[in-house]
mmCIF file with all atom_site columns, C-alpha atoms in Angstrom:
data_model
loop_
_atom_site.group_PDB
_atom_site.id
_atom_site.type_symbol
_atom_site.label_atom_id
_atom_site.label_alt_id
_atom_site.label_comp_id
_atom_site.label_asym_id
_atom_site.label_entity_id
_atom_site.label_seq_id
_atom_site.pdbx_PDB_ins_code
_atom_site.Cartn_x
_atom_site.Cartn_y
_atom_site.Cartn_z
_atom_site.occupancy
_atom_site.B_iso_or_equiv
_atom_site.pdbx_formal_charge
_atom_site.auth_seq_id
_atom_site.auth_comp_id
_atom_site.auth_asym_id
_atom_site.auth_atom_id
_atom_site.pdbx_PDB_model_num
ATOM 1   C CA . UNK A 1 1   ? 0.000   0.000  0.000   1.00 53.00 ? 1   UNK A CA 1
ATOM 2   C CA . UNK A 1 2   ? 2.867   2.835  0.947   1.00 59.00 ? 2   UNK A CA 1
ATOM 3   C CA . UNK A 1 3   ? 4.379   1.874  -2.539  1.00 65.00 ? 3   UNK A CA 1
ATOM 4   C CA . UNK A 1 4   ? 1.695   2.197  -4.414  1.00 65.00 ? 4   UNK A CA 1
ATOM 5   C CA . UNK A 1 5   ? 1.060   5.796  -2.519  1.00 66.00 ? 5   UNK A CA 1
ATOM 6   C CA . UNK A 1 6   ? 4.844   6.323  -3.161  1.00 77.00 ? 6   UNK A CA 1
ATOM 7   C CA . UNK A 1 7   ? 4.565   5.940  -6.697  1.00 83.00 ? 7   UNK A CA 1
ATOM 8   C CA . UNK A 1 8   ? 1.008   7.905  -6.867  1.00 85.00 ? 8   UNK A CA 1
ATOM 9   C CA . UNK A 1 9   ? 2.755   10.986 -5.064  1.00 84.00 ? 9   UNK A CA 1
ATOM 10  C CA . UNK A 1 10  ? 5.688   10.335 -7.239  1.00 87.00 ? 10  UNK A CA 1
ATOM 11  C CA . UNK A 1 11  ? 3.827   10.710 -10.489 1.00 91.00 ? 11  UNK A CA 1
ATOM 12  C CA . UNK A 1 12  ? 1.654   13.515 -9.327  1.00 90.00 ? 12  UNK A CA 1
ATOM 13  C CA . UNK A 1 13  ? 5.050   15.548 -8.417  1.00 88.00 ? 13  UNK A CA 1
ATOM 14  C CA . UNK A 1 14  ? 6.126   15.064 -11.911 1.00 90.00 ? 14  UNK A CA 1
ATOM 15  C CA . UNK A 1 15  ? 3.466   16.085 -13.616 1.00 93.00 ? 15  UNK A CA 1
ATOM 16  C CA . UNK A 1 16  ? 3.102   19.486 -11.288 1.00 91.00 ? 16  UNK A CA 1
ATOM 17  C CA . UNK A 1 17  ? 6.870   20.257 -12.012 1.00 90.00 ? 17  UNK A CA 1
ATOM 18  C CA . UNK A 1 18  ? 6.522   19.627 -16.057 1.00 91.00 ? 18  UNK A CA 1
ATOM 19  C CA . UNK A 1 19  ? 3.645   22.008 -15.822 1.00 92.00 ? 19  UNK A CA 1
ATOM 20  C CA . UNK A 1 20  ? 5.365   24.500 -13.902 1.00 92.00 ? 20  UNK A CA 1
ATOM 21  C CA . UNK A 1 21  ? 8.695   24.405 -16.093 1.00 89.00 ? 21  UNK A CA 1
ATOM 22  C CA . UNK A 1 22  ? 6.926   25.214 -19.301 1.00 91.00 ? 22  UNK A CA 1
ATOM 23  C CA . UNK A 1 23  ? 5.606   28.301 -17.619 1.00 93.00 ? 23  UNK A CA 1
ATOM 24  C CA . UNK A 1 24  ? 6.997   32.345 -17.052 1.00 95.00 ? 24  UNK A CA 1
ATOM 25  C CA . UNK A 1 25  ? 7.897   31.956 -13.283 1.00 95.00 ? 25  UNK A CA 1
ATOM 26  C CA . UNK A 1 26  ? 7.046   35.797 -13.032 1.00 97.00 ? 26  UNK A CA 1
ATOM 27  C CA . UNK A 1 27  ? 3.416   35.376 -14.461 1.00 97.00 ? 27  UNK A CA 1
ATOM 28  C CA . UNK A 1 28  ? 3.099   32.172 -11.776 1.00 97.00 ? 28  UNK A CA 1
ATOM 29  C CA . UNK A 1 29  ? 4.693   35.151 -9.040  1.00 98.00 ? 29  UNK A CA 1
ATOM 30  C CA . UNK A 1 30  ? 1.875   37.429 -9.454  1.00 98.00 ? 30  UNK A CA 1
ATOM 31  C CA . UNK A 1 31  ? -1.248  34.555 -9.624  1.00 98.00 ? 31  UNK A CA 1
ATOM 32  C CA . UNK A 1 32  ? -0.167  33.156 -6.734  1.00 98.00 ? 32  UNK A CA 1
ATOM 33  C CA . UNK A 1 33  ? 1.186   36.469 -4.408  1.00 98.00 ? 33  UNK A CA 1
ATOM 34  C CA . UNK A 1 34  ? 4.545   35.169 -4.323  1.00 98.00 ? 34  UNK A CA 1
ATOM 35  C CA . UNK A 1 35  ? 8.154   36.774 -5.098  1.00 98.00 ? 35  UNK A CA 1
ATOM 36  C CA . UNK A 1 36  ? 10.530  35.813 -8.086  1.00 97.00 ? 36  UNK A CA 1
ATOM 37  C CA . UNK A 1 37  ? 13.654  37.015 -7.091  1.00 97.00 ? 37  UNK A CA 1
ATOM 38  C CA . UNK A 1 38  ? 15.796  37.715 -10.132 1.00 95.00 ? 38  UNK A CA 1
ATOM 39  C CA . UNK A 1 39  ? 19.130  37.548 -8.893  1.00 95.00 ? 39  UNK A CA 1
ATOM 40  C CA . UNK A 1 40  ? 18.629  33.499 -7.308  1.00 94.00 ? 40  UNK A CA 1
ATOM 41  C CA . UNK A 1 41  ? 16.245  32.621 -10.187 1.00 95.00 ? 41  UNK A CA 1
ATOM 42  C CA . UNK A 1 42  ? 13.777  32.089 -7.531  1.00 96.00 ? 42  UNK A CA 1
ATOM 43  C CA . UNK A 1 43  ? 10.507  31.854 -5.875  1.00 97.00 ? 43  UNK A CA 1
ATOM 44  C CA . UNK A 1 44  ? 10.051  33.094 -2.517  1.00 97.00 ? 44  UNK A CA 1
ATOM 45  C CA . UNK A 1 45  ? 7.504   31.820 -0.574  1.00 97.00 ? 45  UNK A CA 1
ATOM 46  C CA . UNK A 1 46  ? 5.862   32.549 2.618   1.00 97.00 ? 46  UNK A CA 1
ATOM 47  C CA . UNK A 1 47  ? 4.051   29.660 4.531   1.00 96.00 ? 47  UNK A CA 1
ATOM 48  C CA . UNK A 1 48  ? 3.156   28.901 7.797   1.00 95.00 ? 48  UNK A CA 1
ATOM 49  C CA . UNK A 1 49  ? 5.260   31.872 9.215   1.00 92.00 ? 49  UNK A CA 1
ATOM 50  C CA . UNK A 1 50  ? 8.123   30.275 7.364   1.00 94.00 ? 50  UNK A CA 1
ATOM 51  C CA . UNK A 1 51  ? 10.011  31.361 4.506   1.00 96.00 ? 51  UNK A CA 1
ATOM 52  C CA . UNK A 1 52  ? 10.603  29.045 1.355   1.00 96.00 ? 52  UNK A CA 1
ATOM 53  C CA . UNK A 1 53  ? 12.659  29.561 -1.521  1.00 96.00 ? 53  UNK A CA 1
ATOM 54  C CA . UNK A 1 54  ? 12.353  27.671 -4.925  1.00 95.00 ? 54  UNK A CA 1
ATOM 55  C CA . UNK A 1 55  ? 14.955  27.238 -7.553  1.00 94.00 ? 55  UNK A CA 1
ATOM 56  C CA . UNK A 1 56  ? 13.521  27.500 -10.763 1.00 90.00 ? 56  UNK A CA 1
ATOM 57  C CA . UNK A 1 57  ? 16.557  25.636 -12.144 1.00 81.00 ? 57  UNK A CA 1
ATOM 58  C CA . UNK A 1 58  ? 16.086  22.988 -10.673 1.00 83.00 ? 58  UNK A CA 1
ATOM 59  C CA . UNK A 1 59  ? 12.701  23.227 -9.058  1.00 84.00 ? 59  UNK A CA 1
ATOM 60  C CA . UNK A 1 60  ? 13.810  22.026 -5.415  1.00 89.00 ? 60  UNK A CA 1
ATOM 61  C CA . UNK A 1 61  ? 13.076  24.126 -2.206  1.00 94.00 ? 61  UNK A CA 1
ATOM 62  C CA . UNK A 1 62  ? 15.166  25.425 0.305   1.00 94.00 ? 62  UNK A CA 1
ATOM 63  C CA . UNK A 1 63  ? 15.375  24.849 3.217   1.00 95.00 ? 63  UNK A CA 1
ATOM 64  C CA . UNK A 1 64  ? 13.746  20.566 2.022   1.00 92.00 ? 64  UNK A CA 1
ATOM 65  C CA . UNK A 1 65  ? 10.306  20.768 2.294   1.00 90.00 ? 65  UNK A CA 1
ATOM 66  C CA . UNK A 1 66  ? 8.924   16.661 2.677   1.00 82.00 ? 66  UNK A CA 1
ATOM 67  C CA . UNK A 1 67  ? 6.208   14.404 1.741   1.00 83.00 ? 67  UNK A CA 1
ATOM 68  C CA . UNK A 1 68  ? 2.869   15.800 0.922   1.00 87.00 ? 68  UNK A CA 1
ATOM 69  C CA . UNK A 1 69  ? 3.207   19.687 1.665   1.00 90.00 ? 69  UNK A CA 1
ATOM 70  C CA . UNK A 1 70  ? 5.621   19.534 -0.795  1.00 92.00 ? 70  UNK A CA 1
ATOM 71  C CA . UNK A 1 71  ? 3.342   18.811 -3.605  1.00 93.00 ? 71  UNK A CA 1
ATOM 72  C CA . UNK A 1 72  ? 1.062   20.787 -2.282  1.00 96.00 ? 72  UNK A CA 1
ATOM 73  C CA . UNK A 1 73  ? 2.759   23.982 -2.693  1.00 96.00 ? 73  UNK A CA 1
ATOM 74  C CA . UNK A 1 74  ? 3.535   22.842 -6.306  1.00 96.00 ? 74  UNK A CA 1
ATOM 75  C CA . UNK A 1 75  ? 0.265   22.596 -6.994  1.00 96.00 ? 75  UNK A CA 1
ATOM 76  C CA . UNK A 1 76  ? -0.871  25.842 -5.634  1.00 98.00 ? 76  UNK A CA 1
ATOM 77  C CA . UNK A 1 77  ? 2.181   27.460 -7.938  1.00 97.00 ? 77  UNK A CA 1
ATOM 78  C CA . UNK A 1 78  ? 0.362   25.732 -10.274 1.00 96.00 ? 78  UNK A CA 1
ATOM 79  C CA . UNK A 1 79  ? -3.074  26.579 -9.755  1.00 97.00 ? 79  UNK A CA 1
ATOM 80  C CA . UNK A 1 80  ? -3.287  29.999 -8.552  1.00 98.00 ? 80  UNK A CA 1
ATOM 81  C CA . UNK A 1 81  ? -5.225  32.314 -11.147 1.00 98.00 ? 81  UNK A CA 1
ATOM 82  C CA . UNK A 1 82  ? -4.945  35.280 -9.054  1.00 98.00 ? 82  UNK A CA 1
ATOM 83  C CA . UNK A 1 83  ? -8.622  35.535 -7.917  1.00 98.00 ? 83  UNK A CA 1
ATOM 84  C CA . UNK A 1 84  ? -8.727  38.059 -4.564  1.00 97.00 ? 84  UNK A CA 1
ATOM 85  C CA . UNK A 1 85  ? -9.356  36.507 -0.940  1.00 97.00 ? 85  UNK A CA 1
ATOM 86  C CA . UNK A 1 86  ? -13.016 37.566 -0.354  1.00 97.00 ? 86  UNK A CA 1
ATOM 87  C CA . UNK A 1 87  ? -12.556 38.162 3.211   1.00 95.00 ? 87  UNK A CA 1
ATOM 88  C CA . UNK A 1 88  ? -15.552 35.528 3.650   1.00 97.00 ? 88  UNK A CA 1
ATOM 89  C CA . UNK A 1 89  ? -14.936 31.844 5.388   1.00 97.00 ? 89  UNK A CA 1
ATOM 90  C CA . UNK A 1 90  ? -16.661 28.340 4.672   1.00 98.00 ? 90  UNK A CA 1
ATOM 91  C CA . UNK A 1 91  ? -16.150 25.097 5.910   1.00 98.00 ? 91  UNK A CA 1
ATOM 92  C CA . UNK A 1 92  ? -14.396 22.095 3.401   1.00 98.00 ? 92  UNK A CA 1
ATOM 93  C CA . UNK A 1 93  ? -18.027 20.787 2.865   1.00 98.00 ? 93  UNK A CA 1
ATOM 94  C CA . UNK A 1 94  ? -18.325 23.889 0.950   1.00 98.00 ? 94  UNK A CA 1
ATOM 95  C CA . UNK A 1 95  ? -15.851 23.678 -1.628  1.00 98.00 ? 95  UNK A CA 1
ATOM 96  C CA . UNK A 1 96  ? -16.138 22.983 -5.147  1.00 94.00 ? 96  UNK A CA 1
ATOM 97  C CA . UNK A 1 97  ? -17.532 18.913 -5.094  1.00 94.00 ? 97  UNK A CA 1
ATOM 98  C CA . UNK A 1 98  ? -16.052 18.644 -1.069  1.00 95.00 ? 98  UNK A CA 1
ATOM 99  C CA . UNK A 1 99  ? -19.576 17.524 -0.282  1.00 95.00 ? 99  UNK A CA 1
ATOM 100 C CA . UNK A 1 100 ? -17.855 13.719 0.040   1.00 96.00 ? 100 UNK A CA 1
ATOM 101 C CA . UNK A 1 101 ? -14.299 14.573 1.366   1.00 96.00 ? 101 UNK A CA 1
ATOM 102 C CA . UNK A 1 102 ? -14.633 18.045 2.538   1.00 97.00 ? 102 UNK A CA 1
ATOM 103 C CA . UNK A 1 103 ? -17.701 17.262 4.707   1.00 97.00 ? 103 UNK A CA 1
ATOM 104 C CA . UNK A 1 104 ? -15.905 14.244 6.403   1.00 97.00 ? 104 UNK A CA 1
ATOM 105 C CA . UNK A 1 105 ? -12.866 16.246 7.126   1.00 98.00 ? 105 UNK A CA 1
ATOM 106 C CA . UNK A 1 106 ? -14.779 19.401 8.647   1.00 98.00 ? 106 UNK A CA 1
ATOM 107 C CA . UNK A 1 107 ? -16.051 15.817 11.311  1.00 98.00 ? 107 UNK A CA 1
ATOM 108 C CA . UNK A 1 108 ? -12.358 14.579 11.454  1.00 97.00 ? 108 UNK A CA 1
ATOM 109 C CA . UNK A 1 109 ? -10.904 18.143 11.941  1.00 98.00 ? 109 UNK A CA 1
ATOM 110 C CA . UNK A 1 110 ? -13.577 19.215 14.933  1.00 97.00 ? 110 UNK A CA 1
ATOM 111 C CA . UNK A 1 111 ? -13.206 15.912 16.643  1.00 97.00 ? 111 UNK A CA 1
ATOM 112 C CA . UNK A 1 112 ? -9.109  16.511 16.768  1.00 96.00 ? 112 UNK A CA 1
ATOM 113 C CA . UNK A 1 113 ? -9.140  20.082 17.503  1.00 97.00 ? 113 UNK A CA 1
ATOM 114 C CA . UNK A 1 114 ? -11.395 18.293 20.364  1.00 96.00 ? 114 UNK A CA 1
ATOM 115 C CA . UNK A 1 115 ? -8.472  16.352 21.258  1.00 95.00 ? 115 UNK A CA 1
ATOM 116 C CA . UNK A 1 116 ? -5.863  18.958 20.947  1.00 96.00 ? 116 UNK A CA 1
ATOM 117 C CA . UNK A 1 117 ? -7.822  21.481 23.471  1.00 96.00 ? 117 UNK A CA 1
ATOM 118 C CA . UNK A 1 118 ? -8.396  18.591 25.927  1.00 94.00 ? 118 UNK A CA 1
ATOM 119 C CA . UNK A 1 119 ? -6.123  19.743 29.442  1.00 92.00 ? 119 UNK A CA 1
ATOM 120 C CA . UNK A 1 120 ? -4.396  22.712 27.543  1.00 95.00 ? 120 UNK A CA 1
ATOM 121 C CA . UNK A 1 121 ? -5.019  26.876 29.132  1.00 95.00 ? 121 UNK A CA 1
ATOM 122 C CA . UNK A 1 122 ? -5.738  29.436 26.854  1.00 96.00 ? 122 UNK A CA 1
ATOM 123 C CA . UNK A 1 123 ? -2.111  30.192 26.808  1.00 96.00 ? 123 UNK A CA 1
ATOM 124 C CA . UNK A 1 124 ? -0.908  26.876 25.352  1.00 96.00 ? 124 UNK A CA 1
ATOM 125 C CA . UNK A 1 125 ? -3.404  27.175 22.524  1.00 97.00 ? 125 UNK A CA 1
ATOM 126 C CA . UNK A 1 126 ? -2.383  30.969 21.507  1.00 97.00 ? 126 UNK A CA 1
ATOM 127 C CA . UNK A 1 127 ? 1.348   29.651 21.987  1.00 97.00 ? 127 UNK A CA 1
ATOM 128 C CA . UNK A 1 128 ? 0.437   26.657 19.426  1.00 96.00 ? 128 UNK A CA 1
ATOM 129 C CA . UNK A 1 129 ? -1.213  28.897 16.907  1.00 97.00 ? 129 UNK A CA 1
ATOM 130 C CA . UNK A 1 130 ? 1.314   31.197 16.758  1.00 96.00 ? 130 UNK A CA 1
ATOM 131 C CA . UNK A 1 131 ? 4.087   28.494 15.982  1.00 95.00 ? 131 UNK A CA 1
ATOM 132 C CA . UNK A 1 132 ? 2.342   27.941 12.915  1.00 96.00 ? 132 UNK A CA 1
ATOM 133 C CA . UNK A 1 133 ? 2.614   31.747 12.099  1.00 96.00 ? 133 UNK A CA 1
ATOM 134 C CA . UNK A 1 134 ? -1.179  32.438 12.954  1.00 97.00 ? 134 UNK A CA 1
ATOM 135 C CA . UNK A 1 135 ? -2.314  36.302 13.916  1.00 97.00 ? 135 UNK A CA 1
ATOM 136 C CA . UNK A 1 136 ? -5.042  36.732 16.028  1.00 97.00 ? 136 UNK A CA 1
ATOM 137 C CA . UNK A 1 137 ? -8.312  38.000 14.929  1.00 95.00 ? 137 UNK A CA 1
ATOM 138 C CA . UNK A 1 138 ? -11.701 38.975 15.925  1.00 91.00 ? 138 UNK A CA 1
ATOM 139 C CA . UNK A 1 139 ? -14.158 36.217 15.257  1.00 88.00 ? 139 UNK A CA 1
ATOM 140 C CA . UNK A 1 140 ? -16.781 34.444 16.321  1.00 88.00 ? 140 UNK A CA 1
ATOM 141 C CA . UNK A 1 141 ? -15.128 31.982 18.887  1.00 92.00 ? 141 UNK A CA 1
ATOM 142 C CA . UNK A 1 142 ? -13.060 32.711 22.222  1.00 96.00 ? 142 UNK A CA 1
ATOM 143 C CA . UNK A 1 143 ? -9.798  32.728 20.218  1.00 97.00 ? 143 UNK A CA 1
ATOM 144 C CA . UNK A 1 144 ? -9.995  32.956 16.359  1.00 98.00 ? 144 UNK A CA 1
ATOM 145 C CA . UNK A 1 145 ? -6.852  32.632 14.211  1.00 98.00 ? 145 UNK A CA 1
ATOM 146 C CA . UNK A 1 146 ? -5.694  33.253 10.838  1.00 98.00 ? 146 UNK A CA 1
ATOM 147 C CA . UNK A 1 147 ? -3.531  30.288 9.846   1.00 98.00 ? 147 UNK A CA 1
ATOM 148 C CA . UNK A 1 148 ? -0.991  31.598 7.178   1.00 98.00 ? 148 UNK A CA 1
ATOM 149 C CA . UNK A 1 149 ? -0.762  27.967 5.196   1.00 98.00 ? 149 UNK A CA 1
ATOM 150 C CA . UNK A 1 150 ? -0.293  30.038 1.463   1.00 98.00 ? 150 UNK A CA 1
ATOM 151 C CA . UNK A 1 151 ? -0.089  34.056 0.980   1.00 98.00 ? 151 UNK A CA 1
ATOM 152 C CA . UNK A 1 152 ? -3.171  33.635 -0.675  1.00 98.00 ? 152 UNK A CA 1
ATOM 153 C CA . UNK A 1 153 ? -4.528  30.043 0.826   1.00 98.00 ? 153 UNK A CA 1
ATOM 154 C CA . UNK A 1 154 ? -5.020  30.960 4.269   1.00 98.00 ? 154 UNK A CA 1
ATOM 155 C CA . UNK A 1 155 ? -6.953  28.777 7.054   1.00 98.00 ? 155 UNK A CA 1
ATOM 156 C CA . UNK A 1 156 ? -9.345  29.955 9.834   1.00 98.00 ? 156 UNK A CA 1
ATOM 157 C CA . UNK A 1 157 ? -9.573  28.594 13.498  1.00 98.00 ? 157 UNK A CA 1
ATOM 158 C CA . UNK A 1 158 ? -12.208 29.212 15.748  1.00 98.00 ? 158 UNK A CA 1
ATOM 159 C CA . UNK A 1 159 ? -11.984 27.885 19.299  1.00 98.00 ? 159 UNK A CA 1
ATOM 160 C CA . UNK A 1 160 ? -14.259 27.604 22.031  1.00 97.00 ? 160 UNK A CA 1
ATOM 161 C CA . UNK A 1 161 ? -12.846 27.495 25.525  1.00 96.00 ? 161 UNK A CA 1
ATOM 162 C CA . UNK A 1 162 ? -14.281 24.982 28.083  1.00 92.00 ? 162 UNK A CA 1
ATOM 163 C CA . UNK A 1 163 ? -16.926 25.794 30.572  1.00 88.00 ? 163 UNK A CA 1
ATOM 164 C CA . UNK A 1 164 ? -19.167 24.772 32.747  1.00 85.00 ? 164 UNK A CA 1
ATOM 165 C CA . UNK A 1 165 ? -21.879 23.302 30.046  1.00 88.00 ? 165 UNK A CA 1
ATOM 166 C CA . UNK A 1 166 ? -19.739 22.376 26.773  1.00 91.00 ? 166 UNK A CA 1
ATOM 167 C CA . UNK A 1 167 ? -16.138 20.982 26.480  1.00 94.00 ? 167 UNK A CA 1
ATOM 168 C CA . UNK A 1 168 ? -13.703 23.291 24.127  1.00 96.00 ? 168 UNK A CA 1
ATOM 169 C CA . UNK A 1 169 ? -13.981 22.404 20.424  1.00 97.00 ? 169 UNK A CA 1
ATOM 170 C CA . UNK A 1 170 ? -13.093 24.077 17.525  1.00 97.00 ? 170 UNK A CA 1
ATOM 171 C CA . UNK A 1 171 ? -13.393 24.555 13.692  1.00 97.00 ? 171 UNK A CA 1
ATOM 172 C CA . UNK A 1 172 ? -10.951 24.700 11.068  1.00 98.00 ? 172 UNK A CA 1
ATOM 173 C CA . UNK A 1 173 ? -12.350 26.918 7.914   1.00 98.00 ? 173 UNK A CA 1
ATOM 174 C CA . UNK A 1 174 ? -10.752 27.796 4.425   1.00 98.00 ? 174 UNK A CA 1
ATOM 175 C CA . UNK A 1 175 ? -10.969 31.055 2.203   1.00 98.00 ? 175 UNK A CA 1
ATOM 176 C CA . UNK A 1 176 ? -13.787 31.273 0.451   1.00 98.00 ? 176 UNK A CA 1
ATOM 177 C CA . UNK A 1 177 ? -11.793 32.090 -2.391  1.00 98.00 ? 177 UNK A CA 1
ATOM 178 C CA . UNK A 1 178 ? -9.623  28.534 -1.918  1.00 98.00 ? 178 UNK A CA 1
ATOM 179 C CA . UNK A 1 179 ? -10.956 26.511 -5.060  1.00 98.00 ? 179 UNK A CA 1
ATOM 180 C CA . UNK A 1 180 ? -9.178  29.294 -7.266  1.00 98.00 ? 180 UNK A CA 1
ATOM 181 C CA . UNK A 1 181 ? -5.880  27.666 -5.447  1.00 98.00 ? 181 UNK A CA 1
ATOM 182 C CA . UNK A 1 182 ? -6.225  24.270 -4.728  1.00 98.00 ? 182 UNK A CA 1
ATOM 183 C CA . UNK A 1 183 ? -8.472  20.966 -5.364  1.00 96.00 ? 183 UNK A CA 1
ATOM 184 C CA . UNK A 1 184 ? -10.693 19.796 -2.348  1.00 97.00 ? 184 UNK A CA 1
ATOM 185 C CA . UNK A 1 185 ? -8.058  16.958 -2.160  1.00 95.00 ? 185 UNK A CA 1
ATOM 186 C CA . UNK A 1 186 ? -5.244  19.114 -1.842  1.00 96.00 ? 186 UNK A CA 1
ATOM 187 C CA . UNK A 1 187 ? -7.311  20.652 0.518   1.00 98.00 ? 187 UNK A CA 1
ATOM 188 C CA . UNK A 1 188 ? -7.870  18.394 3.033   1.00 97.00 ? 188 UNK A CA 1
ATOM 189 C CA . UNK A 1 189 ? -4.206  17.773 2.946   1.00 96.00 ? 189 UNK A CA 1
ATOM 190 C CA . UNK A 1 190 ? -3.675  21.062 3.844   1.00 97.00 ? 190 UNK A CA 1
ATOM 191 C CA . UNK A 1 191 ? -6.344  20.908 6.965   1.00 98.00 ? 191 UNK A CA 1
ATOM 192 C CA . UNK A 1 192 ? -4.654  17.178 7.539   1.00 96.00 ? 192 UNK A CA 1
ATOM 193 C CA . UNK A 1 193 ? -1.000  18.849 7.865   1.00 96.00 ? 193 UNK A CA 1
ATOM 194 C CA . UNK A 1 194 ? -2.018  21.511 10.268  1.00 97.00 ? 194 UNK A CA 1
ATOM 195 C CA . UNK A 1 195 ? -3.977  19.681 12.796  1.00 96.00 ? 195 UNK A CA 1
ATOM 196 C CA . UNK A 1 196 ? -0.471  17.134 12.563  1.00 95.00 ? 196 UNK A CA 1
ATOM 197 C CA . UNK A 1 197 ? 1.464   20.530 13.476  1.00 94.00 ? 197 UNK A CA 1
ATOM 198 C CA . UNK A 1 198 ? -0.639  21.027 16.202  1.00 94.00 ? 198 UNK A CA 1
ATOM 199 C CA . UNK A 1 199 ? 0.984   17.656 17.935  1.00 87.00 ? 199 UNK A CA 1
ATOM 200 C CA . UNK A 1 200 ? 3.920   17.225 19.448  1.00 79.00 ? 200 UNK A CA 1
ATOM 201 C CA . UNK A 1 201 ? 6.758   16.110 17.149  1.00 68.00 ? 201 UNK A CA 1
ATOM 202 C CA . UNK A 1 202 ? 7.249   12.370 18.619  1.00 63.00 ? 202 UNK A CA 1
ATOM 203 C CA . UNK A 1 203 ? 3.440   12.296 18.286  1.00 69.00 ? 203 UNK A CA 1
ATOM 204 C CA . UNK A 1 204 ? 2.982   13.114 14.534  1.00 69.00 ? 204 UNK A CA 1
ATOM 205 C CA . UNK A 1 205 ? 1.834   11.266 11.541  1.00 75.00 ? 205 UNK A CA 1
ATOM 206 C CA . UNK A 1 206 ? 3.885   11.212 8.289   1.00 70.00 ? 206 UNK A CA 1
ATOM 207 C CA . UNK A 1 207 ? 1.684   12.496 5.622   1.00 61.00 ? 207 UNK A CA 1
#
């Protein structure tokens, strides 16, 4: 099964980089509201409060960027058409045909962020947020978050604190502009790779 997902991912990443290399790496720049920095021949790219650098020459990242996020951010190089965040939010259900996938990960993402809140202060959820870059907004939970995943794919947390009636629980939204960037699949990868950050490093799954 893990070769047959090794060769699936394998494929996939060579067809996203033959697509990119045909293209003007300064026309993919402004779709996707990253840099092409002339004097590296590269594209500089802010995610998760981190910042990325691909070679066009040879189409690797620095610093290595593993498994599955990897091919996401070659897709979203690849798919960005420039559309404008809306300022709006909507669960994965929502997405272009996410009424399958997207609606079982907005179940899979509120039971975790379940899990992840369990025992933890206010504190220690703001300090986990804002390893992943996030910025604190006004929102309609205790402590909403703007989760920088892509300059223009980002992610939207809303958490509930415990209290005397409920136990905390959260929801993780997208953009409502995110099918202009990314499939539903990629998608849920995305959500799937952030709730991993979220756990401690012994604790989390390769994807």
């Amino acid at each position: 099964m893990k070769e047959t997902a090794n060769r699936a991912f394998e494929e996939m990443r060579k067809a996203a980089l033959e697509r990119l290399r045909i293209r003007d790496p300064r026309e993919i720049a402004g779709l996707a509201g990253v840099t092409f920095v002339e004097e590296t021949a590269s594209l500089r790219i802010l995610s998760l409060g981190r910042e990325l650098r691909l070679s066009w020459t040879d189409c690797t990242f620095q610093p290595p960027v593993e498994g599955w996020q990897h091919l996401i951010l070659l897709h979203y190089l690849d798919l960005a058409d420039g559309t404008p965040l809306t300022g709006k939010w909507i669960n994965f259900g929502s997405l272009r045909e996410g009424v399958i996938r997207g609606t079982k990960f907005d179940r899979d993402a509120e039971r975790d962020l379940g899990n992840f809140l369990k025992g933890k202060t206010p504190e220690q959820v703001r300090e986990s947020f804002q390893k992943l870059g996030a910025e604190e907004i006004q929102g309609k939970g205790d402590y909403c978050a703007r989760i920088p995943f892509l300059p223009r794919y980002p992610l939207l947390v809303n958490i509930w604190f415990e209290d005397e009636e409920f136990p905390a629980s959260g929801k993780l939204l997208l953009e409502a502009a995110a099918d202009h960037y990314l499939t539903v699949e990629d998608a849920v990868t995305v959500g799937t790779l952030v709730l991993e950050l979220l756990r401690p490093a012994e604790a989390r799954r390769e994807i």
